[in-house]
Short mmCIF file of C-alpha atoms in Angstrom, two decimals:
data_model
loop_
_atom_site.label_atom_id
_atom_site.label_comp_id
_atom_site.label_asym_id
_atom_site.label_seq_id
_atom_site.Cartn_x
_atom_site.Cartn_y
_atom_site.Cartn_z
CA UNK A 1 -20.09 -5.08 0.16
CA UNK A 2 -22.93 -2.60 0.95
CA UNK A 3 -26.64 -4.34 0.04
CA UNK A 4 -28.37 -1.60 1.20
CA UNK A 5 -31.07 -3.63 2.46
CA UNK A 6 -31.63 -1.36 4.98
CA UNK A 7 -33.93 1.04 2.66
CA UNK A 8 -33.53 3.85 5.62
CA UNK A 9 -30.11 4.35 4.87
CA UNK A 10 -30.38 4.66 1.23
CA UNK A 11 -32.94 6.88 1.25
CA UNK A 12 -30.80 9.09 3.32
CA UNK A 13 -27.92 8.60 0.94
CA UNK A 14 -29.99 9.79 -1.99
CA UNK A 15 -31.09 12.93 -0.07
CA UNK A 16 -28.14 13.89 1.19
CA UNK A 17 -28.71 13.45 4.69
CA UNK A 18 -25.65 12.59 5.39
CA UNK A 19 -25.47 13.95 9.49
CA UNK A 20 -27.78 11.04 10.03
CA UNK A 21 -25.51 8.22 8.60
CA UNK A 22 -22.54 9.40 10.14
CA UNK A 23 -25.01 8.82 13.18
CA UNK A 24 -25.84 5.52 12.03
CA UNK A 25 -22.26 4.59 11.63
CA UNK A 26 -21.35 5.92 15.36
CA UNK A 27 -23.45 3.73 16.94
CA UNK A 28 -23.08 0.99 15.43
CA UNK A 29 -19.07 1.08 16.02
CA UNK A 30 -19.62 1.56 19.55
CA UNK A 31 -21.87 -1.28 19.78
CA UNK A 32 -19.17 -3.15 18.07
CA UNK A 33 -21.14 -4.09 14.96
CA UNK A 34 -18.24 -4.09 12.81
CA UNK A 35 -19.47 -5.24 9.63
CA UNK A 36 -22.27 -2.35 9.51
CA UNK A 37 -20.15 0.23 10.54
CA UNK A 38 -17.62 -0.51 7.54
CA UNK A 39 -20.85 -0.33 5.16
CA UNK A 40 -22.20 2.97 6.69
CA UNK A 41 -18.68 4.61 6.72
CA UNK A 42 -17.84 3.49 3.09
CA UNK A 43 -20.77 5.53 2.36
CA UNK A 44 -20.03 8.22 3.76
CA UNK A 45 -16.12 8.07 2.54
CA UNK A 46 -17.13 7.98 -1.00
CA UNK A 47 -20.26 10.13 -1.33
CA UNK A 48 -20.85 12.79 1.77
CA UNK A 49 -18.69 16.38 1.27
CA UNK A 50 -15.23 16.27 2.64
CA UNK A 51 -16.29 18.50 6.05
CA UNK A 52 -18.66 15.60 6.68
CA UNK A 53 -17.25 12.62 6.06
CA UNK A 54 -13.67 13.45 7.91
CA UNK A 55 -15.75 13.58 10.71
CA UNK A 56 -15.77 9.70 10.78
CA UNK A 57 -12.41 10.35 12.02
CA UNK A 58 -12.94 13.43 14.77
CA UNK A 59 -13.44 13.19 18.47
CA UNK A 60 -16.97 14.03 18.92
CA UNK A 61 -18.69 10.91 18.32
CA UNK A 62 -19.41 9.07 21.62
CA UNK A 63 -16.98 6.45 23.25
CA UNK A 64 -15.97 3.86 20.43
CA UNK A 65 -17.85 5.80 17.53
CA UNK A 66 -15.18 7.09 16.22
CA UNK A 67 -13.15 5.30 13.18
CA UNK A 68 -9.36 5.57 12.78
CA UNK A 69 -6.54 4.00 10.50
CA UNK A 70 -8.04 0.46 10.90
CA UNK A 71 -11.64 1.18 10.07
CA UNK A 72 -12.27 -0.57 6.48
CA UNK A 73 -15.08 -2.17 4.42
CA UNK A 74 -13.78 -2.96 0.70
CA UNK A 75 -10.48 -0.80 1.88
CA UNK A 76 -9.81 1.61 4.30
CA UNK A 77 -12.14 4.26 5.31
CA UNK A 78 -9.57 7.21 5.19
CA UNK A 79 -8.46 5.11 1.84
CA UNK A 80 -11.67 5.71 0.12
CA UNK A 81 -11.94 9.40 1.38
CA UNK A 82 -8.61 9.78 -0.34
CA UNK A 83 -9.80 9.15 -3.37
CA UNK A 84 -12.69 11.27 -4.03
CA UNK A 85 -11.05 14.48 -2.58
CA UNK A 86 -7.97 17.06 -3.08
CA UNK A 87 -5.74 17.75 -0.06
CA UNK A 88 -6.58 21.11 -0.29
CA UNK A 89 -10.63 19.97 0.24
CA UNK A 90 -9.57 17.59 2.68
CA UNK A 91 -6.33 19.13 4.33
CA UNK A 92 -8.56 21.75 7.31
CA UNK A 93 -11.45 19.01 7.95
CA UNK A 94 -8.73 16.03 8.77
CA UNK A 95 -7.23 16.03 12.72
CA UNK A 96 -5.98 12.57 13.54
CA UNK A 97 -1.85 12.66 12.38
CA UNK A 98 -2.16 9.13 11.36
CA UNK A 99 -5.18 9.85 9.23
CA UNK A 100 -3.93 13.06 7.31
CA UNK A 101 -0.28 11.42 6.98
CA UNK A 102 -2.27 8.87 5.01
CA UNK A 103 -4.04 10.56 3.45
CA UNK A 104 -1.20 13.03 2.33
CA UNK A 105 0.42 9.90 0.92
CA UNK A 106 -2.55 8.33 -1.26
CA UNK A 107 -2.97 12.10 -2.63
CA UNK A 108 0.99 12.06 -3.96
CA UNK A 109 -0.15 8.45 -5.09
CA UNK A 110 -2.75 9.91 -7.62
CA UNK A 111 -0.34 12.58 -8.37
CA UNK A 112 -0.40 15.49 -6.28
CA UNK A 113 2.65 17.49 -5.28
CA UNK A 114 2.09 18.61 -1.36
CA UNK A 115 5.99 19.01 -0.96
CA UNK A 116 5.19 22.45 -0.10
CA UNK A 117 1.44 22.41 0.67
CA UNK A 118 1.55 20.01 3.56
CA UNK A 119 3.19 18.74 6.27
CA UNK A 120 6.38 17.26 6.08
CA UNK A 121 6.18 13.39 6.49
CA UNK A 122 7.56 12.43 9.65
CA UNK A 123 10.23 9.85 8.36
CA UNK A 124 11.23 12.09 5.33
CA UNK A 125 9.29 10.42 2.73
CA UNK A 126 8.46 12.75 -0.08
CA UNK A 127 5.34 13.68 -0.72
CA UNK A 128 5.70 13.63 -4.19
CA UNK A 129 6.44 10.62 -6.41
CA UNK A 130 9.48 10.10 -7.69
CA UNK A 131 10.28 9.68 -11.26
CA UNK A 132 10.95 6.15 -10.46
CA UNK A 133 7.56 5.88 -8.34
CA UNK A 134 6.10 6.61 -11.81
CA UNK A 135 7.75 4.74 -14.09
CA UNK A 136 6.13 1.45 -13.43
CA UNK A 137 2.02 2.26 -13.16
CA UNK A 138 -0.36 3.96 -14.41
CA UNK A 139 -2.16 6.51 -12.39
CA UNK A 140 -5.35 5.11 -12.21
CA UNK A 141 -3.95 1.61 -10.89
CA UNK A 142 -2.32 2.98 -8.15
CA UNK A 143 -4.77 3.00 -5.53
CA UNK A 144 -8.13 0.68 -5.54
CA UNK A 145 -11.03 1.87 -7.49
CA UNK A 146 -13.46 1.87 -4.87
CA UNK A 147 -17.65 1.35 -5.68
CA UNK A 148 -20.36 3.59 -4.40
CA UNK A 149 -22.21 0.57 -3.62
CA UNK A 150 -19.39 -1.09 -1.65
CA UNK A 151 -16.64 -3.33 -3.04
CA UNK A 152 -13.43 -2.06 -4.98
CA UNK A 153 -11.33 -2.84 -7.98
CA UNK A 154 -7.82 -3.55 -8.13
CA UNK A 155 -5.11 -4.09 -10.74
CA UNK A 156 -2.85 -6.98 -9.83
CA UNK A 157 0.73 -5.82 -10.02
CA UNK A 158 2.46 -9.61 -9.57
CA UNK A 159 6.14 -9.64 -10.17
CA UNK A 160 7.70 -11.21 -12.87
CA UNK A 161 4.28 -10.08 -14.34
CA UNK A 162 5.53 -12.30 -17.62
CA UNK A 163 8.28 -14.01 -18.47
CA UNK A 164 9.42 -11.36 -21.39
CA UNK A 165 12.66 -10.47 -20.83
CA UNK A 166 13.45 -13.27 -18.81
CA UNK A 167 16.11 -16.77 -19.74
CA UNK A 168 17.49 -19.41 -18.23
CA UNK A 169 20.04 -18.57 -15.37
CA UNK A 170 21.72 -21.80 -12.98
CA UNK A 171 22.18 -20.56 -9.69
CA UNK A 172 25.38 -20.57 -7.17
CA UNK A 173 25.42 -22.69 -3.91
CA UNK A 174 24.08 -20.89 -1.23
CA UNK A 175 26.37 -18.57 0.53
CA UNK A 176 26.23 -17.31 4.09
CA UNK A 177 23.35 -14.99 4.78
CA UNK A 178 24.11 -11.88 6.93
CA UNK A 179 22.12 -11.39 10.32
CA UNK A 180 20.82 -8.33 12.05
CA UNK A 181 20.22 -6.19 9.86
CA UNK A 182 17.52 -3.81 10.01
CA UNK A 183 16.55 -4.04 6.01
CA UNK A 184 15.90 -7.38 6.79
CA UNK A 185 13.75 -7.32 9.72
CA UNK A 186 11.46 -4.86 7.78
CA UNK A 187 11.45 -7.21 4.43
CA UNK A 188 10.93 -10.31 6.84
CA UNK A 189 7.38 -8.56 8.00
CA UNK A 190 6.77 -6.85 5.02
CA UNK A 191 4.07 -9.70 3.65
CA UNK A 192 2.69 -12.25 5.79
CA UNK A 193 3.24 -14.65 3.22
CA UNK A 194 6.48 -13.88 1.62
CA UNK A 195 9.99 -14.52 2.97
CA UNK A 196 13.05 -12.46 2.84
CA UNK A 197 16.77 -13.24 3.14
CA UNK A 198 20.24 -11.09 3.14
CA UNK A 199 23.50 -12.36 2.29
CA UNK A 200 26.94 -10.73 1.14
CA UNK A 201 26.98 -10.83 -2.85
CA UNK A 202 24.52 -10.89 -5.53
CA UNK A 203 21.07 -11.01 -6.26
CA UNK A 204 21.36 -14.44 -7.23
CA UNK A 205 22.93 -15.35 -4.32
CA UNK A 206 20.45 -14.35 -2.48
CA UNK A 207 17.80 -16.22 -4.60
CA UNK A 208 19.50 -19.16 -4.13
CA UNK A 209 17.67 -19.24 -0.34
CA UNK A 210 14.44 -19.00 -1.59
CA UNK A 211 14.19 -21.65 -3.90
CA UNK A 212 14.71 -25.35 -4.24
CA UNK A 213 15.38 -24.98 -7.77
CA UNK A 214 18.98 -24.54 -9.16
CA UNK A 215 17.90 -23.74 -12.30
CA UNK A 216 15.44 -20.43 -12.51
CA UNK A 217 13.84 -18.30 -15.31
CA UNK A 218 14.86 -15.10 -14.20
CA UNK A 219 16.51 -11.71 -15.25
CA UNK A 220 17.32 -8.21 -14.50
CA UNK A 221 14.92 -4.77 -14.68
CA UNK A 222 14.81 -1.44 -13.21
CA UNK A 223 13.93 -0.95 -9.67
CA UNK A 224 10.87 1.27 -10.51
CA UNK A 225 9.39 -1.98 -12.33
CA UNK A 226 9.71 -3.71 -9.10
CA UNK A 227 8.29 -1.22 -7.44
CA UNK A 228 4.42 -1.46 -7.67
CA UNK A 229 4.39 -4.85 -6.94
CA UNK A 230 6.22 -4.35 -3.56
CA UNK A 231 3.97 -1.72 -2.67
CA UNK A 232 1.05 -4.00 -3.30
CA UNK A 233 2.69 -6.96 -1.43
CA UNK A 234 3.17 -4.64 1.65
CA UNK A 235 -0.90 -3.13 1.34
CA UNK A 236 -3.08 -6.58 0.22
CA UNK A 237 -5.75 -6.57 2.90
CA UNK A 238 -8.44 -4.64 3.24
CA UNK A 239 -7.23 -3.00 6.10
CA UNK A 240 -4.18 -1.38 4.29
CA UNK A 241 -3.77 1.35 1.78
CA UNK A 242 -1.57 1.96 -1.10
CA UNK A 243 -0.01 4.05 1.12
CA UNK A 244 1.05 1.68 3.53
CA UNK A 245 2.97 -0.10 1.05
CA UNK A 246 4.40 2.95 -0.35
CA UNK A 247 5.80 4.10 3.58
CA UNK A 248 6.91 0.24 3.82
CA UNK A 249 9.22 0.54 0.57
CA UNK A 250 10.46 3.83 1.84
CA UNK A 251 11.51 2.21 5.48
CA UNK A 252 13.30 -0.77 3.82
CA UNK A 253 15.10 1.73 1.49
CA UNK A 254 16.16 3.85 4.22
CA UNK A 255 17.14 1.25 6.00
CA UNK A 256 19.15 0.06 3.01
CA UNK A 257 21.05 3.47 3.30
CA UNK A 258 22.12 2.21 7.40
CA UNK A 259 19.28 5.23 8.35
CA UNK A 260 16.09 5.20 10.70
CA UNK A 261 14.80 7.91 8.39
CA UNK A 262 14.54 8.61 5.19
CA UNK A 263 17.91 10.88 3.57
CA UNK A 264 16.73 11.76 -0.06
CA UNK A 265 19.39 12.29 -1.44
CA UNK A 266 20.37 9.03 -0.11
CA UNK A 267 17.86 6.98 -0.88
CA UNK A 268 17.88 8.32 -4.59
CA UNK A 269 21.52 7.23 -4.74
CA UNK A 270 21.09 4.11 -3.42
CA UNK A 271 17.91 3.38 -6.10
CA UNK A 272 20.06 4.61 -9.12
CA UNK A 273 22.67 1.95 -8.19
CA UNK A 274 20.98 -1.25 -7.09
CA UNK A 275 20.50 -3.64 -9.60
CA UNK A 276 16.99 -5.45 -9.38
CA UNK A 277 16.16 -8.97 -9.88
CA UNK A 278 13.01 -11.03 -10.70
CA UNK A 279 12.06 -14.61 -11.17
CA UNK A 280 9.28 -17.00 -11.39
CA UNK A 281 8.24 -20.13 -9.76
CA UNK A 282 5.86 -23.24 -10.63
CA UNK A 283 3.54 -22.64 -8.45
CA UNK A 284 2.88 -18.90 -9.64
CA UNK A 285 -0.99 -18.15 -10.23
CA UNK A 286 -2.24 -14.85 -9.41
CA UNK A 287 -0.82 -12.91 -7.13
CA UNK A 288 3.06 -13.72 -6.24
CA UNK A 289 6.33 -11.26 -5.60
CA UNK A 290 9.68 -12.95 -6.83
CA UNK A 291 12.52 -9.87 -6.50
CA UNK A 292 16.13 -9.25 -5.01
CA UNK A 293 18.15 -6.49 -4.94
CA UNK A 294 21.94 -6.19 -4.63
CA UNK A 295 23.77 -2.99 -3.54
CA UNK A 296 27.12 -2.69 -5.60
CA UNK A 297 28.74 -0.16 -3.35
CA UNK A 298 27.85 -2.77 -0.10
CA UNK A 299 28.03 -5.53 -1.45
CA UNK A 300 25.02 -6.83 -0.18
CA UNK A 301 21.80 -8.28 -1.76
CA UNK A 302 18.23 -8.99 -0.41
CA UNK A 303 15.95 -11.00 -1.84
CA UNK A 304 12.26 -11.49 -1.19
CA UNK A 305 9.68 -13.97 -2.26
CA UNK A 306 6.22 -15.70 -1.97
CA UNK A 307 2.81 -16.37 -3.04
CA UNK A 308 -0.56 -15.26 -1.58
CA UNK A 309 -2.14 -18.17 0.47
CA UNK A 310 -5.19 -18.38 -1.48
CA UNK A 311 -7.18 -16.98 -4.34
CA UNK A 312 -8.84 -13.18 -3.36
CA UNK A 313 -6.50 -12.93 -0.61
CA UNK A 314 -6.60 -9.11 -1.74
#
C-alpha cells in the first residue's frame, strides 16, 4: 500500500505533475526496486490522464523502465488503469497487445460493449458479457475497487456461497476418470490451490474424486451462478485481473466444445446445456470453489475444488 512517505511524490501528485512520477517510477523499475515502482505506478494508474499514465506501458522509458502485464501493487497496473477510464479514452494511448487485450476485457467487465469498437479478441472471446456473464454479479463487484492511496477492495465470490438451496446427497463409488483431455489440463492449472478431475458420467461422479466424504451437502444451480467464483479462483493474486479469470473460463469452455478457440455459438450451446454442481466442505472458511459440471450431450463431467492456503491469500 502507498504511505506516501516520500512527501516529493505527493506533492507532485497533488499538482499534477504527473511527467515527473512516471519518471520516478522508470527508474526505479530499472533499478529493480520493485516494491516502489508498484506504488509510483498505482499512482499514476488511478489518478494521471489516460495519455499519461498508458505511458507506463510504452517503449520510451529506458531499458527495464517500462511496466507490462505483470507490473502490480494492490492489482495490476493496466488493472487499475482499466478502471478509471473508457476504451474510447484509453483505446489510441494503449500499444502493447497484451495490455489493450486486457484492458478491452476489464472494460466489457464493467459493462461496455466494444464488439464493434475494438479489436477482435484473439481467441474469439466476446467482448461483451453475456447474459449469463451477468446473471451472477453485480457490476460494481466485478473487478477490485482499487484506493487512490494504494490497496483495493474486493467482494469474495466463494462457491457454495451458502448452503440455501442445498440437501443431503450420498455419493456413487468412484468411477474411472478420463485422461488427456485438454479441459482438464486447463482446470488442473486454473488455481494453484484447487484440483480438478474428469470422468465419463455425472457431476457427482466426478465429485466423488475430490472428497473423502460419501455423504455431501450439495445441489444443482445455473452455470452463470458458478461463474464469478471461477473467474475469481482463476485471478486471486495481485498479479492477475478479473480479466484473466474471465479469458481462463472462456479457454476451459472452448475447450469443453473439443476447440483451441472460442466458437460462440458453440460455447453458448454448450453453457445452455451443462448442468452445474456445487458443494461444501468442513474445512470451508473464506475463500473456497466447490463446482462440477457435466455435459449431457458428452457425457462427460468435470469437477473442480479447493480452498485458498491461507487467510488474505487474495
Amino acid at each position: 500500500m502507498i504511505t506516501y512517505e516520500d512527501r516529493r511524490l505527493r506533492t507532485l501528485a497533488d499538482q499534477g505533475r504527473w511527467a515527473e512520477v512516471l519518471g520516478r517510477f522508470r527508474r526505479a523499475r530499472a533499478a529493480g526496486r520493485v516494491r516502489e515502482a508498484g506504488q509510483f505506478g498505482h499512482l499514476l494508474a488511478y489518478g494521471a490522464p489516460p495519455e499519461l499514465a498508458a505511458r507506463l506501458f510504452d517503449r520510451e522509458g529506458a531499458p527495464g523502465g517500462t511496466a507490462d502485464v505483470d507490473d502490480h501493487d494492490a492489482g495490476p497496473l493496466w488493472e487499475v488503469l482499466a478502471t478509471r477510464h473508457s476504451w474510447r479514452r484509453l483505446a489510441l494511448q494503449l500499444g502493447p497487445a497484451p495490455v489493450r487485450r486486457l484492458v478491452l476485457h476489464t472494460r466489457a467487465l464493467l459493462g461496455e460493449d466494444l464488439r464493434h469498437g475494438a479489436e477482435p479478441d484473439e481467441e474469439g472471446v466476446p467482448l461483451a458479457l453475456e447474459p449469463w456473464e451477468a446473471a451472477g454479479w453485480d457490476e460494481r463487484g466485478r473487478v477490485r475497487e482499487y484506493l487512490r492511496t494504494g490497496g483495493a477492495r474486493r467482494a469474495l465470490h466463494s462457491l457454495p456461497a451458502g448452503r440455501e438451496g442445498l440437501g443431503p446427497l450420498d455419493l456413487p463409488d468412484r468411477g474411472a476418470t478420463v485422461p488427456g483431455l485438454a479441459a482438464t489440463r486447463l482446470l488442473d492449472g486454473y488455481a494453484p490451490w484447487a484440483r480438478a478431475v474428469c470422468v465419463r458420467g455425472t457431476a457427482p461422479d466426478a465429485v466423488a474424486h475430490l472428497t473423502p466424504a460419501r455423504r455431501i451437502t450439495g445441489g444443482y444451480l445455473p452455470f452463470g451462478q458458478a461463474y464469478p467464483g471461477l473467474v475469481q479462483a482463476a485471478s486471486d493474486t495481485p498479479d492477475a485481473g478479473s480479466a484473466q479469470g474471465r479469458l481462463a473460463v472462456w479457454r476451459v469452455l472452448a475447450a469443453m466444445t473439443g476447440e483451441r478457440v472460442v466458437l460462440l455459438p458453440e460455447v453458448r450451446a454448450l453453457v445452455a446445456r451443462l448442468r452445474c454442481f456445487t458443494w461444501s466442505e468442513p474445512g470451508d472458511e473464506l475463500h473456497y470453489l466447490h463446482v462440477a459440471v457435466e455435459d449431457p450431450a458428452t457425457g462427460l463431467a468435470w469437477a473442480l475444488s479447493g480452498n485458498t492456503p491461507e487467510p488474505g491469500w487474495i
